mmCIF file of C-alpha atoms in Angstrom:
data_model
loop_
_atom_site.group_PDB
_atom_site.id
_atom_site.type_symbol
_atom_site.label_atom_id
_atom_site.label_comp_id
_atom_site.label_asym_id
_atom_site.label_seq_id
_atom_site.Cartn_x
_atom_site.Cartn_y
_atom_site.Cartn_z
ATOM 1 C CA VAL A 1 87.106 -7.106 8.225
ATOM 2 C CA SER A 2 85.157 -9.469 6.498
ATOM 3 C CA TRP A 3 87.784 -10.672 4.082
ATOM 4 C CA ILE A 4 90.235 -10.581 6.844
ATOM 5 C CA LEU A 5 88.003 -13.097 8.660
ATOM 6 C CA LYS A 6 87.679 -15.327 5.538
ATOM 7 C CA LEU A 7 91.539 -15.505 5.115
ATOM 8 C CA SER A 8 92.241 -16.123 8.909
ATOM 9 C CA SER A 9 89.876 -19.235 8.681
ATOM 10 C CA ALA A 10 87.828 -21.701 6.927
ATOM 11 C CA HIS A 11 85.712 -22.825 9.627
ATOM 12 C CA ILE A 12 81.909 -22.530 8.945
ATOM 13 C CA GLY A 13 80.950 -20.027 11.991
ATOM 14 C CA VAL A 14 84.031 -17.878 11.112
ATOM 15 C CA LEU A 15 82.677 -17.721 7.497
ATOM 16 C CA ILE A 16 79.098 -16.979 8.750
ATOM 17 C CA THR A 17 80.228 -14.587 10.935
ATOM 18 C CA ALA A 18 82.526 -12.600 7.614
ATOM 19 C CA ARG A 19 79.424 -13.178 5.417
ATOM 20 C CA LEU A 20 77.185 -11.375 8.420
ATOM 21 C CA LEU A 21 79.662 -8.204 8.208
ATOM 22 C CA ALA A 22 79.910 -7.967 4.634
ATOM 23 C CA GLY A 23 75.827 -8.157 4.287
ATOM 24 C CA LEU A 24 75.990 -5.186 6.954
ATOM 25 C CA GLY A 25 78.268 -3.149 4.547
ATOM 26 C CA ALA A 26 76.705 -4.628 1.455
ATOM 27 C CA GLY A 27 72.938 -2.948 2.580
ATOM 28 C CA GLY A 28 74.838 0.339 3.344
ATOM 29 C CA CYS A 29 76.789 0.402 -0.039
ATOM 30 C CA TYR A 30 73.429 -0.391 -1.932
ATOM 31 C CA ASN A 31 71.527 2.460 0.231
ATOM 32 C CA VAL A 32 74.599 5.440 -0.017
ATOM 33 C CA VAL A 33 76.084 4.547 -3.189
ATOM 34 C CA PRO A 34 73.566 5.147 -5.687
ATOM 35 C CA MET A 35 72.593 8.268 -3.872
ATOM 36 C CA TYR A 36 76.014 9.771 -3.890
ATOM 37 C CA VAL A 37 76.364 9.155 -7.615
ATOM 38 C CA ARG A 38 73.030 10.654 -8.171
ATOM 39 C CA GLU A 39 73.744 14.244 -5.996
ATOM 40 C CA ILE A 40 77.054 14.699 -7.819
ATOM 41 C CA SER A 41 75.615 14.171 -11.754
ATOM 42 C CA GLN A 42 74.407 16.435 -13.799
ATOM 43 C CA ASP A 43 70.826 15.761 -14.884
ATOM 44 C CA ASP A 44 71.686 15.130 -18.531
ATOM 45 C CA ILE A 45 73.948 12.121 -17.253
ATOM 46 C CA ARG A 46 72.070 10.668 -14.354
ATOM 47 C CA GLY A 47 70.812 7.837 -15.998
ATOM 48 C CA VAL A 48 74.426 6.883 -17.446
ATOM 49 C CA LEU A 49 76.281 7.450 -14.144
ATOM 50 C CA GLY A 50 73.022 5.273 -12.544
ATOM 51 C CA SER A 51 74.310 2.287 -15.268
ATOM 52 C CA PHE A 52 77.843 2.539 -14.396
ATOM 53 C CA ILE A 53 76.856 1.138 -11.038
ATOM 54 C CA ILE A 54 75.223 -2.119 -12.619
ATOM 55 C CA LEU A 55 78.019 -2.027 -15.558
ATOM 56 C CA PHE A 56 80.913 -1.944 -12.684
ATOM 57 C CA GLN A 57 78.901 -4.939 -10.915
ATOM 58 C CA ASN A 58 78.542 -6.867 -13.413
ATOM 59 C CA ILE A 59 82.382 -6.573 -14.433
ATOM 60 C CA GLY A 60 83.053 -7.651 -10.477
ATOM 61 C CA ILE A 61 81.012 -10.817 -11.156
ATOM 62 C CA MET A 62 82.944 -11.759 -14.086
ATOM 63 C CA ALA A 63 86.326 -11.033 -12.604
ATOM 64 C CA MET A 64 85.170 -13.519 -9.461
ATOM 65 C CA PHE A 65 83.709 -16.381 -11.664
ATOM 66 C CA ALA A 66 86.978 -15.576 -13.357
ATOM 67 C CA MET A 67 89.400 -16.072 -10.901
ATOM 68 C CA GLY A 68 87.379 -18.940 -8.978
ATOM 69 C CA ALA A 69 87.632 -20.615 -12.137
ATOM 70 C CA TYR A 70 91.440 -20.756 -12.153
ATOM 71 C CA LEU A 71 92.676 -19.600 -8.908
ATOM 72 C CA ASN A 72 92.192 -21.280 -5.216
ATOM 73 C CA TYR A 73 90.471 -20.106 -2.413
ATOM 74 C CA TYR A 74 93.279 -18.306 -0.575
ATOM 75 C CA THR A 75 94.628 -16.629 -3.693
ATOM 76 C CA VAL A 76 91.616 -15.107 -4.650
ATOM 77 C CA LEU A 77 90.648 -13.868 -1.330
ATOM 78 C CA TRP A 78 94.042 -12.066 -1.509
ATOM 79 C CA ILE A 79 93.387 -10.500 -4.917
ATOM 80 C CA VAL A 80 90.113 -9.369 -3.643
ATOM 81 C CA VAL A 81 90.918 -7.724 -0.412
ATOM 82 C CA TRP A 82 92.005 -4.743 -1.734
ATOM 83 C CA VAL A 83 89.448 -3.949 -3.309
ATOM 84 C CA PRO A 84 87.694 -2.458 -0.289
ATOM 85 C CA VAL A 85 91.348 -1.115 0.888
ATOM 86 C CA LEU A 86 91.392 0.784 -2.448
ATOM 87 C CA THR A 87 87.839 1.730 -2.396
ATOM 88 C CA ILE A 88 88.479 3.243 1.517
ATOM 89 C CA LEU A 89 91.627 5.336 0.258
ATOM 90 C CA LEU A 90 89.872 6.537 -3.040
ATOM 91 C CA MET A 91 86.564 7.683 -1.234
ATOM 92 C CA LEU A 92 88.959 9.696 1.399
ATOM 93 C CA LYS A 93 89.944 11.750 -1.658
ATOM 94 C CA ALA A 94 86.269 12.008 -3.030
ATOM 95 C CA PRO A 95 84.392 15.276 -3.047
ATOM 96 C CA GLU A 96 81.480 15.318 -0.522
ATOM 97 C CA SER A 97 78.258 15.955 -1.657
ATOM 98 C CA PRO A 98 77.194 19.282 -2.821
ATOM 99 C CA ALA A 99 73.467 18.199 -1.607
ATOM 100 C CA PHE A 100 74.843 17.424 1.766
ATOM 101 C CA LEU A 101 77.027 20.391 1.936
ATOM 102 C CA VAL A 102 74.212 22.586 1.394
ATOM 103 C CA LYS A 103 72.211 20.842 3.771
ATOM 104 C CA LYS A 104 74.987 21.430 6.160
ATOM 105 C CA GLY A 105 75.233 25.486 5.273
ATOM 106 C CA LYS A 106 78.128 24.784 3.457
ATOM 107 C CA SER A 107 77.064 26.970 0.421
ATOM 108 C CA ASP A 108 80.543 27.918 -0.858
ATOM 109 C CA GLU A 109 82.120 24.323 -0.227
ATOM 110 C CA ALA A 110 79.281 23.008 -2.125
ATOM 111 C CA ALA A 111 79.810 25.697 -5.246
ATOM 112 C CA LYS A 112 83.237 24.564 -5.240
ATOM 113 C CA THR A 113 82.650 20.877 -4.998
ATOM 114 C CA ILE A 114 80.242 21.445 -8.030
ATOM 115 C CA ALA A 115 82.999 23.538 -10.353
ATOM 116 C CA PHE A 116 85.365 20.686 -9.556
ATOM 117 C CA LEU A 117 82.718 18.366 -10.667
ATOM 118 C CA ARG A 118 81.756 20.414 -13.944
ATOM 119 C CA ARG A 119 84.710 21.720 -14.512
ATOM 120 C CA LEU A 120 83.378 25.269 -14.751
ATOM 121 C CA ASP A 121 84.815 28.664 -13.211
ATOM 122 C CA VAL A 122 83.336 28.771 -9.024
ATOM 123 C CA ASN A 123 81.177 31.851 -10.054
ATOM 124 C CA ASP A 124 79.464 30.328 -12.873
ATOM 125 C CA LYS A 125 75.888 30.964 -13.643
ATOM 126 C CA LYS A 126 74.824 27.290 -13.704
ATOM 127 C CA ILE A 127 76.600 26.734 -10.599
ATOM 128 C CA GLN A 128 74.554 29.633 -8.316
ATOM 129 C CA SER A 129 71.491 28.282 -10.137
ATOM 130 C CA GLU A 130 71.944 24.274 -8.925
ATOM 131 C CA ILE A 131 72.817 25.927 -5.239
ATOM 132 C CA GLU A 132 70.051 27.755 -5.205
ATOM 133 C CA PHE A 133 67.956 24.943 -6.222
ATOM 134 C CA MET A 134 69.716 22.656 -3.666
ATOM 135 C CA LYS A 135 68.845 25.602 -1.221
ATOM 136 C CA ASN A 136 65.150 25.825 -2.485
ATOM 137 C CA GLU A 137 64.864 21.512 -1.666
ATOM 138 C CA GLU A 138 66.146 22.296 1.560
ATOM 139 C CA ALA A 139 63.814 24.958 2.650
ATOM 140 C CA THR A 140 60.803 22.581 1.318
ATOM 141 C CA TYR A 141 61.823 19.663 2.916
ATOM 142 C CA ASP A 142 62.462 22.039 6.409
ATOM 143 C CA SER A 143 58.673 22.890 6.156
ATOM 144 C CA LEU A 144 57.675 19.141 5.688
ATOM 145 C CA PRO A 145 56.442 17.194 8.992
ATOM 146 C CA LYS A 146 59.189 14.385 10.509
ATOM 147 C CA ILE A 147 59.321 11.303 8.171
ATOM 148 C CA SER A 148 58.006 8.045 9.495
ATOM 149 C CA PHE A 149 55.909 5.395 7.834
ATOM 150 C CA LYS A 150 53.278 6.986 8.920
ATOM 151 C CA SER A 151 53.465 10.243 7.141
ATOM 152 C CA ILE A 152 54.824 8.413 4.167
ATOM 153 C CA TYR A 153 51.167 6.696 4.036
ATOM 154 C CA GLN A 154 49.394 9.972 4.712
ATOM 155 C CA ASN A 155 51.348 11.608 2.001
ATOM 156 C CA LYS A 156 49.603 10.182 -1.164
ATOM 157 C CA ALA A 157 52.386 11.537 -3.526
ATOM 158 C CA TRP A 158 55.404 9.490 -1.594
ATOM 159 C CA TRP A 159 53.205 6.656 -0.656
ATOM 160 C CA ARG A 160 52.215 6.279 -4.394
ATOM 161 C CA GLY A 161 56.328 6.727 -5.501
ATOM 162 C CA CYS A 162 57.143 4.433 -2.412
ATOM 163 C CA MET A 163 54.830 1.715 -4.032
ATOM 164 C CA LEU A 164 55.962 2.099 -7.403
ATOM 165 C CA ASN A 165 59.329 1.440 -6.275
ATOM 166 C CA ILE A 166 58.212 -1.241 -4.131
ATOM 167 C CA ILE A 167 56.207 -2.845 -7.180
ATOM 168 C CA LEU A 168 59.327 -2.355 -9.283
ATOM 169 C CA MET A 169 61.696 -3.920 -7.133
ATOM 170 C CA THR A 170 59.474 -7.105 -6.628
ATOM 171 C CA ILE A 171 58.794 -7.720 -10.453
ATOM 172 C CA ARG A 172 62.661 -7.195 -10.850
ATOM 173 C CA SER A 173 63.542 -10.001 -8.053
ATOM 174 C CA ASN A 174 60.774 -11.733 -9.633
ATOM 175 C CA SER A 175 62.332 -11.888 -13.201
ATOM 176 C CA GLY A 176 63.933 -14.810 -13.152
ATOM 177 C CA ASN A 177 67.904 -13.906 -13.330
ATOM 178 C CA MET A 178 68.599 -16.469 -9.829
ATOM 179 C CA ALA A 179 66.701 -19.513 -11.352
ATOM 180 C CA THR A 180 67.982 -19.098 -14.629
ATOM 181 C CA LEU A 181 71.799 -18.632 -13.708
ATOM 182 C CA ASN A 182 71.479 -21.628 -11.275
ATOM 183 C CA TYR A 183 69.837 -24.001 -13.935
ATOM 184 C CA ALA A 184 71.379 -22.486 -17.244
ATOM 185 C CA PRO A 185 74.055 -25.469 -17.223
ATOM 186 C CA ALA A 186 71.462 -28.168 -16.579
ATOM 187 C CA ILE A 187 69.059 -26.319 -19.341
ATOM 188 C CA MET A 188 71.923 -26.277 -22.029
ATOM 189 C CA LYS A 189 73.159 -29.893 -21.260
ATOM 190 C CA SER A 190 69.569 -31.351 -21.853
ATOM 191 C CA ALA A 191 69.981 -29.330 -24.882
ATOM 192 C CA GLY A 192 72.816 -31.124 -26.040
ATOM 193 C CA VAL A 193 75.106 -28.298 -25.938
ATOM 194 C CA THR A 194 78.502 -28.822 -24.263
ATOM 195 C CA TRP A 195 80.407 -26.147 -23.909
ATOM 196 C CA ASN A 196 83.967 -25.473 -22.097
ATOM 197 C CA PRO A 197 82.949 -25.052 -18.299
ATOM 198 C CA GLU A 198 84.764 -22.125 -17.957
ATOM 199 C CA LEU A 199 83.605 -20.683 -21.017
ATOM 200 C CA GLN A 200 80.028 -21.120 -20.173
ATOM 201 C CA THR A 201 80.648 -19.576 -16.696
ATOM 202 C CA LEU A 202 82.446 -16.613 -17.872
ATOM 203 C CA SER A 203 80.176 -16.136 -21.350
ATOM 204 C CA PHE A 204 76.854 -14.799 -19.102
ATOM 205 C CA PRO A 205 78.865 -11.981 -17.487
ATOM 206 C CA ALA A 206 80.988 -11.051 -20.509
ATOM 207 C CA VAL A 207 76.971 -10.879 -22.342
ATOM 208 C CA MET A 208 75.693 -8.722 -19.264
ATOM 209 C CA ILE A 209 78.979 -6.269 -19.102
ATOM 210 C CA LEU A 210 78.025 -5.859 -23.050
ATOM 211 C CA ALA A 211 74.444 -5.078 -22.499
ATOM 212 C CA SER A 212 75.189 -2.760 -19.762
ATOM 213 C CA PHE A 213 76.788 -0.812 -22.251
ATOM 214 C CA ILE A 214 74.345 -0.708 -24.578
ATOM 215 C CA SER A 215 71.976 0.283 -22.305
ATOM 216 C CA MET A 216 74.289 3.386 -20.875
ATOM 217 C CA SER A 217 74.244 4.736 -24.697
ATOM 218 C CA CYS A 218 70.235 4.283 -24.513
ATOM 219 C CA VAL A 219 69.103 5.508 -20.909
ATOM 220 C CA GLU A 220 69.060 9.347 -21.647
ATOM 221 C CA LYS A 221 68.152 9.014 -25.187
ATOM 222 C CA PHE A 222 64.932 6.430 -25.018
ATOM 223 C CA GLY A 223 63.945 7.197 -21.131
ATOM 224 C CA ARG A 224 63.836 4.997 -18.232
ATOM 225 C CA LYS A 225 60.300 3.583 -19.280
ATOM 226 C CA PRO A 226 60.359 2.632 -22.691
ATOM 227 C CA LEU A 227 63.734 0.596 -21.804
ATOM 228 C CA ILE A 228 61.820 -1.021 -18.657
ATOM 229 C CA ILE A 229 58.868 -2.035 -21.073
ATOM 230 C CA ILE A 230 61.145 -3.682 -23.665
ATOM 231 C CA ALA A 231 63.343 -5.283 -21.080
ATOM 232 C CA PHE A 232 60.444 -6.961 -19.286
ATOM 233 C CA ALA A 233 58.869 -8.001 -22.649
ATOM 234 C CA VAL A 234 61.842 -9.881 -23.948
ATOM 235 C CA ALA A 235 62.259 -11.225 -20.736
ATOM 236 C CA VAL A 236 59.018 -12.597 -21.135
ATOM 237 C CA VAL A 237 59.364 -14.435 -24.592
ATOM 238 C CA SER A 238 63.042 -15.371 -23.240
ATOM 239 C CA HIS A 239 61.292 -17.434 -20.198
ATOM 240 C CA ILE A 240 58.216 -18.853 -22.835
ATOM 241 C CA ILE A 241 60.710 -20.414 -25.161
ATOM 242 C CA LEU A 242 62.944 -21.870 -22.400
ATOM 243 C CA ALA A 243 59.703 -23.114 -20.671
ATOM 244 C CA THR A 244 58.169 -24.391 -24.254
ATOM 245 C CA THR A 245 61.544 -26.257 -25.117
ATOM 246 C CA MET A 246 61.941 -27.488 -21.524
ATOM 247 C CA LEU A 247 58.267 -29.247 -21.544
ATOM 248 C CA VAL A 248 58.915 -30.604 -25.019
ATOM 249 C CA GLN A 249 62.109 -32.370 -24.180
ATOM 250 C CA HIS A 250 60.021 -33.323 -21.282
ATOM 251 C CA GLN A 251 57.279 -35.206 -23.508
ATOM 252 C CA GLY A 252 60.573 -36.815 -25.673
ATOM 253 C CA SER A 253 60.415 -34.233 -28.211
ATOM 254 C CA SER A 254 63.383 -32.596 -29.719
ATOM 255 C CA THR A 255 64.301 -29.007 -30.110
ATOM 256 C CA PRO A 256 66.870 -27.194 -31.897
ATOM 257 C CA GLY A 257 70.135 -26.901 -29.514
ATOM 258 C CA TRP A 258 70.334 -23.545 -30.161
ATOM 259 C CA LEU A 259 67.212 -22.311 -29.387
ATOM 260 C CA PRO A 260 67.491 -22.590 -25.194
ATOM 261 C CA VAL A 261 71.165 -20.704 -25.572
ATOM 262 C CA VAL A 262 69.649 -17.780 -27.430
ATOM 263 C CA ALA A 263 66.991 -17.763 -24.952
ATOM 264 C CA ILE A 264 69.218 -17.609 -22.051
ATOM 265 C CA ILE A 265 71.678 -15.063 -23.511
ATOM 266 C CA THR A 266 68.470 -12.929 -24.471
ATOM 267 C CA PHE A 267 67.215 -13.097 -20.948
ATOM 268 C CA PHE A 268 70.940 -12.333 -19.134
ATOM 269 C CA ALA A 269 71.291 -9.206 -21.776
ATOM 270 C CA VAL A 270 68.075 -7.505 -21.021
ATOM 271 C CA TYR A 271 68.374 -8.070 -17.643
ATOM 272 C CA ALA A 272 71.973 -5.917 -17.114
ATOM 273 C CA GLY A 273 70.534 -3.676 -19.451
ATOM 274 C CA GLY A 274 67.300 -2.747 -18.421
ATOM 275 C CA ILE A 275 65.523 -5.093 -15.596
ATOM 276 C CA SER A 276 68.372 -5.034 -13.103
ATOM 277 C CA PRO A 277 69.776 -1.139 -13.413
ATOM 278 C CA MET A 278 66.205 1.243 -14.324
ATOM 279 C CA PRO A 279 64.610 0.263 -11.253
ATOM 280 C CA TYR A 280 67.636 1.788 -8.876
ATOM 281 C CA ILE A 281 67.938 4.651 -11.411
ATOM 282 C CA ILE A 282 64.462 5.577 -11.053
ATOM 283 C CA MET A 283 64.223 5.050 -7.267
ATOM 284 C CA THR A 284 67.062 7.767 -6.918
ATOM 285 C CA GLU A 285 65.588 10.619 -9.103
ATOM 286 C CA MET A 286 62.079 10.044 -7.878
ATOM 287 C CA PHE A 287 62.812 11.938 -4.775
ATOM 288 C CA ASN A 288 64.981 14.593 -3.412
ATOM 289 C CA PHE A 289 67.886 14.285 -1.611
ATOM 290 C CA GLN A 290 66.291 15.148 1.938
ATOM 291 C CA VAL A 291 63.974 12.106 1.752
ATOM 292 C CA SER A 292 65.863 9.511 -0.622
ATOM 293 C CA TYR A 293 68.124 8.237 2.025
ATOM 294 C CA TYR A 294 64.542 6.912 3.851
ATOM 295 C CA PHE A 295 62.745 5.504 0.848
ATOM 296 C CA LYS A 296 65.728 3.590 -0.458
ATOM 297 C CA SER A 297 65.908 2.084 3.029
ATOM 298 C CA LEU A 298 62.890 1.254 3.333
ATOM 299 C CA CYS A 299 62.385 -0.363 -0.619
ATOM 300 C CA ASN A 300 65.506 -2.059 0.008
ATOM 301 C CA LYS A 301 64.681 -3.606 3.687
ATOM 302 C CA PHE A 302 61.487 -4.862 1.734
ATOM 303 C CA LEU A 303 63.494 -6.253 -1.014
ATOM 304 C CA TRP A 304 66.398 -8.084 1.274
ATOM 305 C CA VAL A 305 63.597 -9.971 3.400
ATOM 306 C CA TYR A 306 61.480 -10.600 0.250
ATOM 307 C CA ASN A 307 64.348 -12.250 -1.664
ATOM 308 C CA SER A 308 65.584 -14.163 1.614
ATOM 309 C CA HIS A 309 62.288 -16.193 1.392
ATOM 310 C CA ARG A 310 62.132 -16.419 -2.407
ATOM 311 C CA HIS A 311 65.436 -17.952 -2.420
ATOM 312 C CA LYS A 312 64.269 -20.165 0.143
ATOM 313 C CA LEU A 313 61.340 -21.263 -2.049
ATOM 314 C CA LEU A 314 63.200 -21.637 -5.139
ATOM 315 C CA LEU A 315 64.833 -24.503 -3.466
ATOM 316 C CA PHE A 316 61.910 -26.389 -3.130
ATOM 317 C CA VAL A 317 60.554 -25.232 -6.693
ATOM 318 C CA GLY A 318 63.926 -26.262 -8.132
#
């Protein structure tokens, strides 16, 4: 509906309405898609599949940059309007989450779904073990009080997990990705770097896609915590280099032209490979499927409200 509105008119009121509808859909996707991926994944590849979400997001960003550089506004809309249509058609054929089927008492159907996803026989012991584990989780959930903000605050484990997720998401939002992306052309221009505008636009998403591939190969081998620590440490060093370069230039001195370029590319690499995907992966893995949606919704609501104010602040700071 959002894309159809954009195709029908370029009036500011129509575009705002379309953006509102797109935001509602995106809000649901940010909550449901990581949960669905988590619930259909095996434990040993859950991190890899979680990284796939960010990988395809980066591919989409690069595709939009590429089309925007060479195609007109309405041509881009006609191309991308088919993406949600295709997604709807494919999801009609996608299997339901086994965890949800167990929750609804459809254990046999859940076993068939797991067998289809794992390419195993429906009577395989691994499948029966997964079904029993889900049943035990459901029984544990049924014994818990109704989930509310008060119950989360009173449950120390839930509250610590919720606060950890909010802190991770807040730090992720404050990692400098939006500021670096918006001011990267100006920073490189001040350093004397004169790239082709189209090449410069496509270079950052390309680096992010490459970093996402590297992250997928490392997330199960090294774990989530080391990747987050390394990613944030490298991001700090990159920002220090950028800030120092800009300060030196402001005082009238010169710096190597390649230095800010390397710092910016390095930051985008660690952002796409660690800072961006890891908090979402941790959020989906920290709680069982019965309560994870509530926690994800709570964390995402905080994040969206926080980001809306952060973007406004960035305008004044910039």
